[in-house]
Amino acid sequence: MKPKILIVDDEKNMRWAISRALEKEGYVIYEASNGREGIEAFERHRPDVMLLDLKMPVMDGMEALKKIKESTTTTTSVLMLTAHGTMETAIEAMKRGAMDYLSKPFDVEELKVQIRKALHVSELEEQVTYLKEATAFETGNVVIGNSQPMKELMAMVERVAATPATILIQGESGTGKEIIAHLVHHNSPRRDKPFIKVNCGAIPETLIESELFGHEKGAFTGAVSRKIGKFERARGGTILLDEIGELSLSMQVKLLRVVQDKEIERVGGSETVSVDARVIAATNRQLKKMTEEGTFREDLYYRLNVIPLHIPPLRDRKEDIPGFVHHFMKAFCSEMGRKLMTLSPKAMAQLVNHPWKGNVRELENYIERLVILSPTDDVQEVDLPTPGTTGISGTTGISGTTDTSGTTGISGTSDTKIDSGIQLPEEGISLDELEKNLILQALEKTGNNQTKSAQLLGISRHTLMHRMDKHGISK
């Protein structure tokens, strides 16, 4: 894709001269004659580099720069242009986010050099932004690992990302399937297009078709207007179908057509809509076994399993655990405003040898709890909390001993069983409603403090926020 340059200058001849010089370099050029038009053009085209004149009518360049930087998290590099250059204005422009500053008249070759440098900076900032976003997923983790299984997985990601092939990512809960999907998208030619995530297990059966394919006005009660579905929103980009194994057989039939033909029909409509979206499916279930049991369509399985990617569990790549521990400890210590904690070699060895059945997600929750509860910054083996305990069924002493029954040791064994005190009624119970009720109780007990509420529930704050979103609980 050709780099996009936006020129914002009130001098028509100046815009013409710059446009002519840069078009010869193969850039796509957009123009605006004042700051207000520049902001509108910026929002519309999202250029890679913006050339912004300082003195203009309606809105000057400094004000436009301020508004752009305050209202967006853009990676666009901004070069200020002015015939009224002073060191003071140059410093002010840099403070407000400009990358560099050129005084008129300037040499065209110098401008070209600055453009190339600005494009490089934009690319680096985009990568940094992506890596920051990668740490904010539900699991809160990033792909860290020098183990042989992870090296092989990342090499496969690099090879398949550039292709349009459908991918099936399989792995236990908490291993980072969504992050691998993000990496595939980010390293593909579709990186500038949408990345749409769908949790197939979290959407009711009655709504899943409308969510995926959209619906027309009047298609059913409550359909007061046309709705564009996830596949249409992902057009040109990538759609991640997480927990694909939770789809019903009837929905699998409808999905098969989309995967095969790249076409959908909105609910209540007769128009066929083409959707060029790369499909990545993810699951912690054994789809091959499900096809043998008749609970997952074999034809859909083979359509999805063009490129299989398997993420190994943490217990099979123990050499990656210290990297995750250091990463999470640094992040949570920073978040909670405490000095960076350290682990003794014996303490680290104990964590490395723990089975971590919840994988990276469980390890993250554990480190968050350690940072919250530990009275010391130099953590020894005896200071480690017992993994697997919660603030509901019993709390853990920092020394690793339990205050109440129902907790497990580092080895994952326990001398007593947890007595939850909850008896399943004959008529059954809604787990969603139970979970929502417990979250609301925890928030009420802690005065809406999310960190303390998560501690009470034995989960991370990231997981609590995700489940609050799931149940429509306001932050």
XYZ file of C-alpha atoms in Angstrom:
475
model
C 0.000 0.000 0.000
C 1.379 3.427 -0.993
C 2.157 5.806 1.903
C -0.390 8.628 2.345
C 0.758 12.240 2.787
C -1.556 15.058 3.902
C -0.440 18.611 3.041
C -2.142 21.353 5.074
C -1.142 24.831 3.831
C -3.137 27.942 2.921
C -0.801 28.723 -0.006
C -2.172 26.979 -3.080
C 1.120 27.248 -4.990
C 3.011 25.702 -2.072
C 0.602 22.742 -1.934
C 0.956 22.284 -5.713
C 4.765 22.340 -5.602
C 4.978 19.861 -2.711
C 2.337 17.575 -4.248
C 4.119 17.461 -7.584
C 7.464 16.612 -5.953
C 6.030 13.903 -3.682
C 3.760 12.281 -6.274
C 6.905 11.477 -8.284
C 8.059 9.472 -5.254
C 4.931 7.309 -5.457
C 3.068 8.789 -2.493
C -0.709 9.294 -2.333
C -1.333 13.001 -1.688
C -4.244 14.741 0.078
C -4.589 18.490 0.582
C -6.296 20.972 2.923
C -6.126 24.784 3.040
C -6.460 25.420 6.817
C -6.280 23.714 10.170
C -9.975 22.878 10.383
C -9.983 21.280 6.926
C -6.751 19.553 7.889
C -8.366 17.880 10.901
C -11.303 16.740 8.757
C -8.941 15.362 6.088
C -6.875 13.675 8.796
C -9.953 11.917 10.230
C -11.065 10.866 6.744
C -7.772 9.600 5.307
C -5.563 8.764 8.345
C -2.315 9.715 6.560
C 1.060 8.271 7.394
C 2.689 11.716 7.387
C 1.124 15.150 7.799
C 2.818 18.367 6.560
C 1.262 21.142 8.648
C 1.780 24.864 8.025
C 2.045 27.005 11.142
C 0.339 30.247 9.999
C -3.095 29.709 8.421
C -6.542 31.317 8.566
C -9.564 29.781 10.365
C -7.305 27.549 12.509
C -3.514 27.697 12.619
C -1.205 24.705 12.531
C -0.318 24.748 16.220
C -3.975 24.573 17.257
C -4.685 21.835 14.701
C -1.698 19.835 15.979
C -2.931 20.171 19.553
C -6.456 18.999 18.702
C -5.208 16.013 16.674
C -2.842 14.837 19.393
C -5.410 15.309 22.167
C -8.302 13.572 20.418
C -6.589 10.511 18.928
C -3.852 7.971 19.579
C -2.462 8.391 16.083
C 0.893 7.111 14.859
C 0.907 9.727 12.056
C 4.184 11.692 12.000
C 3.678 15.464 11.791
C 6.175 17.829 10.139
C 5.588 21.539 10.791
C 6.156 24.014 7.916
C 6.583 27.757 8.439
C 8.105 30.903 7.001
C 8.048 32.398 10.477
C 10.344 29.938 12.140
C 11.829 30.673 15.512
C 13.442 28.364 18.018
C 10.582 29.000 20.457
C 7.867 27.872 18.024
C 9.969 24.859 17.017
C 10.258 23.754 20.652
C 6.546 24.346 21.236
C 5.633 22.276 18.182
C 7.865 19.410 19.352
C 6.288 19.556 22.817
C 2.866 19.171 21.246
C 3.894 16.093 19.297
C 5.457 17.276 16.014
C 8.267 15.033 14.801
C 10.294 17.801 13.146
C 10.202 21.371 11.853
C 11.069 22.834 8.432
C 11.443 26.556 7.672
C 10.310 27.934 4.314
C 11.836 28.105 1.814
C 13.167 24.570 2.149
C 15.015 22.301 -0.271
C 12.799 19.672 -1.898
C 15.421 16.980 -1.390
C 15.581 17.840 2.304
C 11.789 17.462 2.470
C 11.987 14.040 0.801
C 14.571 12.912 3.367
C 12.345 14.142 6.195
C 9.338 12.317 4.692
C 11.257 9.038 4.522
C 12.402 9.496 8.112
C 8.846 10.331 9.225
C 7.474 7.214 7.528
C 10.015 5.102 9.364
C 9.045 6.689 12.693
C 5.335 6.105 11.947
C 6.006 2.444 11.256
C 7.961 2.032 14.498
C 5.256 3.803 16.514
C 2.608 1.560 14.965
C 4.574 -1.500 16.057
C 4.949 -0.099 19.587
C 1.215 0.660 19.719
C 0.437 -2.882 18.616
C 2.686 -4.407 21.260
C 1.067 -2.237 23.944
C -2.372 -3.344 22.773
C -1.220 -6.953 22.743
C -0.757 -6.761 26.531
C -4.308 -5.529 27.072
C -6.215 -8.612 25.901
C -8.429 -10.591 28.220
C -5.519 -12.786 29.304
C -3.375 -9.734 29.909
C -0.369 -11.568 28.502
C 2.006 -11.223 25.595
C 3.844 -13.845 23.607
C 7.037 -14.387 25.558
C 9.149 -17.449 25.052
C 12.402 -18.818 23.762
C 11.475 -22.459 24.166
C 11.750 -24.669 21.115
C 7.961 -25.227 20.839
C 7.347 -21.452 20.815
C 10.135 -20.818 18.319
C 8.555 -23.367 15.986
C 5.111 -21.837 16.487
C 6.340 -18.303 15.755
C 8.183 -19.510 12.656
C 4.924 -21.050 11.419
C 3.018 -17.814 12.170
C 5.549 -15.881 10.123
C 5.196 -18.276 7.179
C 1.393 -18.400 7.060
C 0.603 -14.773 7.915
C 1.277 -13.549 4.376
C -1.153 -16.086 2.884
C -4.968 -15.817 2.829
C -5.355 -19.348 4.227
C -7.916 -20.164 6.924
C -6.285 -21.017 10.259
C -7.398 -23.169 13.189
C -5.662 -22.351 16.484
C -5.951 -25.017 19.166
C -4.680 -24.980 22.721
C -5.766 -25.156 26.326
C -7.522 -22.228 28.003
C -5.123 -19.466 28.936
C -2.371 -20.306 26.446
C -2.808 -17.126 24.341
C -4.790 -18.185 21.272
C -6.175 -14.679 20.713
C -2.705 -13.157 20.783
C -1.471 -15.609 18.138
C -4.469 -14.638 15.977
C -3.566 -10.965 16.434
C 0.025 -11.666 15.404
C -1.138 -13.449 12.247
C -3.325 -10.471 11.316
C -0.670 -7.873 12.165
C 1.932 -9.610 9.995
C -0.432 -10.098 7.043
C -1.237 -7.829 4.070
C -4.564 -7.186 5.857
C -2.940 -5.441 8.830
C -4.495 -2.058 7.917
C -7.991 -3.554 7.747
C -10.300 -4.532 10.641
C -9.564 -7.323 13.086
C -12.952 -8.470 14.412
C -13.223 -10.847 17.383
C -16.284 -13.011 18.092
C -16.638 -15.180 21.201
C -18.967 -17.869 19.873
C -19.480 -19.315 23.337
C -20.642 -16.041 24.877
C -23.464 -15.241 22.422
C -26.891 -16.880 22.923
C -27.981 -19.318 20.212
C -30.905 -17.044 19.306
C -28.574 -14.107 18.568
C -25.476 -15.701 17.050
C -26.713 -15.633 13.431
C -27.607 -11.944 13.656
C -24.266 -11.160 15.310
C -22.267 -12.915 12.605
C -24.278 -12.078 9.490
C -26.365 -9.048 10.499
C -30.086 -8.561 9.947
C -32.525 -6.440 7.982
C -35.048 -4.040 9.476
C -38.127 -5.944 10.629
C -36.419 -9.357 10.473
C -37.676 -10.091 13.994
C -39.194 -8.302 16.965
C -36.829 -5.554 18.018
C -35.052 -5.310 14.651
C -35.866 -1.612 14.204
C -33.075 -1.019 11.679
C -30.578 -2.868 9.523
C -27.614 -4.267 11.429
C -24.233 -5.007 9.851
C -22.817 -8.281 11.159
C -19.294 -9.194 12.214
C -18.370 -10.730 8.852
C -19.269 -7.552 6.961
C -17.406 -5.437 9.494
C -14.336 -7.611 8.937
C -14.430 -7.133 5.151
C -10.896 -6.924 3.800
C -9.501 -7.855 7.200
C -9.603 -10.801 9.600
C -12.350 -12.336 11.722
C -11.462 -14.443 14.769
C -14.119 -17.009 15.686
C -13.111 -17.884 19.231
C -14.588 -20.925 21.003
C -15.722 -22.253 17.618
C -16.505 -25.625 19.196
C -19.465 -24.088 21.045
C -21.500 -23.475 17.866
C -24.624 -25.573 17.333
C -24.809 -27.938 14.363
C -27.426 -25.740 12.663
C -25.143 -22.715 12.954
C -22.188 -24.752 11.710
C -24.084 -25.392 8.448
C -24.563 -21.660 7.891
C -20.957 -20.910 8.750
C -19.731 -23.546 6.301
C -21.243 -21.625 3.379
C -19.502 -18.429 4.423
C -16.125 -20.124 4.771
C -16.547 -21.858 1.381
C -18.117 -19.109 -0.721
C -17.185 -15.879 1.111
C -20.851 -14.872 0.976
C -23.492 -14.146 3.604
C -27.188 -13.325 3.751
C -28.437 -11.047 6.506
C -31.216 -12.457 8.684
C -34.522 -11.506 7.087
C -32.865 -10.569 3.789
C -32.522 -12.190 0.391
C -29.516 -10.242 -0.894
C -26.228 -12.138 -1.137
C -23.342 -10.069 0.225
C -19.713 -10.864 -0.609
C -17.386 -10.763 2.389
C -13.659 -11.028 1.843
C -12.570 -11.720 5.400
C -9.827 -14.081 6.450
C -11.178 -16.610 8.950
C -9.186 -17.648 12.016
C -10.942 -20.099 14.330
C -9.787 -20.906 17.855
C -10.819 -23.531 20.385
C -9.688 -25.350 23.504
C -11.753 -28.377 22.503
C -10.703 -31.402 20.452
C -12.587 -30.728 17.206
C -11.355 -33.920 15.545
C -12.828 -35.968 18.378
C -16.034 -33.923 18.182
C -16.398 -34.823 14.487
C -16.148 -38.507 15.410
C -18.819 -38.005 18.071
C -21.064 -36.151 15.621
C -21.090 -32.864 17.550
C -19.000 -30.944 15.006
C -19.420 -31.120 11.238
C -16.537 -32.891 9.531
C -16.781 -30.756 6.380
C -16.546 -27.544 8.432
C -13.637 -28.954 10.416
C -11.620 -29.585 7.261
C -12.510 -26.137 5.893
C -11.206 -24.515 9.080
C -8.184 -26.754 9.568
C -6.305 -25.639 6.436
C -3.433 -24.358 8.574
C -3.440 -25.896 12.078
C -1.561 -24.016 14.809
C -1.173 -25.663 18.216
C -0.123 -23.634 21.259
C 1.619 -25.890 23.777
C 0.611 -25.647 27.451
C 2.906 -23.845 29.839
C 3.933 -27.098 31.539
C 5.494 -28.229 28.237
C 7.625 -25.087 27.919
C 8.795 -24.464 31.463
C 11.812 -22.471 30.296
C 9.364 -19.716 29.278
C 7.920 -19.335 32.781
C 10.645 -17.015 34.208
C 10.058 -14.595 31.325
C 6.335 -14.457 32.051
C 6.954 -14.082 35.792
C 9.284 -11.105 35.278
C 6.905 -9.526 32.761
C 3.823 -9.779 34.995
C 5.688 -8.780 38.136
C 7.030 -5.645 36.480
C 3.584 -4.758 35.096
C 1.676 -5.265 38.374
C 4.307 -3.580 40.543
C 4.119 -0.558 38.248
C 0.306 -0.611 38.259
C 0.140 -0.782 42.058
C 2.897 1.745 42.679
C 5.262 -0.527 44.547
C 8.976 -1.188 44.150
C 9.876 -3.909 41.644
C 9.833 -7.211 43.492
C 12.398 -9.971 43.062
C 12.199 -13.745 43.479
C 14.877 -15.925 45.015
C 16.181 -18.780 42.833
C 14.308 -21.332 44.980
C 11.073 -19.352 44.726
C 11.418 -19.150 40.948
C 12.194 -22.880 40.747
C 9.004 -23.602 42.688
C 6.949 -21.577 40.199
C 8.675 -23.217 37.230
C 7.831 -26.700 38.540
C 4.164 -25.948 39.246
C 1.796 -27.515 36.632
C -0.215 -24.291 35.936
C -3.343 -26.001 34.644
C -4.739 -22.574 33.725
C -1.547 -21.817 31.792
C -0.452 -18.198 31.275
C -3.767 -16.813 32.511
C -3.445 -18.683 35.821
C 0.183 -17.589 36.183
C -0.809 -13.967 35.568
C -3.560 -14.139 38.213
C -1.110 -15.699 40.641
C 1.563 -13.022 40.156
C -1.052 -10.285 40.580
C -2.118 -11.864 43.882
C 1.527 -12.164 44.953
C 2.173 -8.474 44.255
C -0.979 -7.484 46.191
C -0.383 -9.701 49.233
C 3.385 -9.915 49.661
C 4.723 -7.731 52.516
C 8.266 -8.060 51.193
C 9.906 -6.997 47.939
C 12.442 -9.830 48.139
C 10.257 -12.930 47.824
C 11.621 -16.188 49.191
C 10.238 -19.695 48.718
C 8.339 -19.595 52.034
C 6.685 -16.288 51.047
C 4.840 -17.693 48.048
C 1.032 -17.782 48.283
C -0.544 -21.145 47.613
C -1.718 -21.292 43.971
C -5.366 -22.079 43.363
C -6.804 -20.333 46.423
C -9.438 -17.620 46.436
C -10.787 -15.038 48.844
C -14.202 -16.765 48.754
C -13.557 -20.313 49.923
C -10.540 -19.499 52.024
C -7.512 -17.215 52.138
C -3.860 -18.029 52.012
C -1.152 -17.040 54.409
C 1.822 -15.470 52.638
C 4.017 -18.142 54.119
C 2.226 -20.707 51.992
C 0.084 -22.168 54.775
C -3.676 -21.899 54.635
C -5.872 -20.116 57.123
C -8.918 -22.240 56.238
C -9.507 -25.567 54.574
C -10.007 -25.950 50.900
C -6.684 -24.598 49.555
C -4.020 -26.468 47.674
C -0.257 -26.505 47.986
C 2.204 -25.659 45.240
C 2.110 -29.249 44.117
C -1.622 -28.919 43.475
C -2.571 -31.522 46.117
C -4.847 -30.967 49.081
C -5.605 -32.830 52.306
C -9.176 -31.543 52.459
C -11.954 -30.858 50.005
C -13.500 -27.467 49.359
C -16.944 -27.078 50.881
C -18.502 -24.301 48.842
C -21.738 -24.319 50.856
C -23.746 -24.131 47.617
C -26.204 -26.939 46.889
C -27.457 -27.371 43.313
C -31.284 -27.008 43.290
C -33.369 -29.749 41.690
C -34.570 -27.292 39.030
C -30.995 -26.320 38.155
C -29.287 -22.927 38.262
C -27.979 -20.305 35.831
C -24.177 -20.116 36.137
C -24.204 -16.753 34.357
C -26.626 -15.305 36.889
C -24.633 -16.797 39.771
C -21.396 -15.321 38.435
C -23.021 -11.923 37.879
C -24.461 -11.956 41.402
C -21.079 -12.794 42.968
C -19.370 -10.010 41.009
C -21.989 -7.498 42.151
C -21.581 -8.639 45.763
C -17.796 -8.282 45.552
C -18.079 -4.775 44.076
C -20.526 -3.774 46.797
C -18.292 -5.129 49.574
C -15.246 -3.233 48.241
C -16.942 0.027 47.335
C -16.534 -0.703 43.615
C -12.780 -1.238 43.941
C -11.990 -3.567 41.029
C -8.587 -4.737 42.297
C -9.990 -5.721 45.720
C -13.093 -7.252 44.115
C -10.940 -9.387 41.838
C -8.917 -10.476 44.873
C -12.105 -11.549 46.663
C -13.154 -13.575 43.618
C -9.729 -15.121 43.087
C -9.290 -13.725 39.572
C -7.203 -10.988 37.954
C -8.516 -7.460 37.514
C -8.321 -7.948 33.711
C -10.537 -11.034 33.970
C -12.954 -9.210 36.276
C -13.278 -6.333 33.784
C -13.931 -8.797 30.952
C -16.657 -10.557 32.959
C -18.196 -7.222 33.962
C -18.436 -6.379 30.256
C -19.911 -9.816 29.581
C -22.687 -9.278 32.145
C -23.273 -5.615 31.298
C -22.034 -4.384 34.693
C -21.035 -0.739 34.461
C -17.454 0.161 35.332
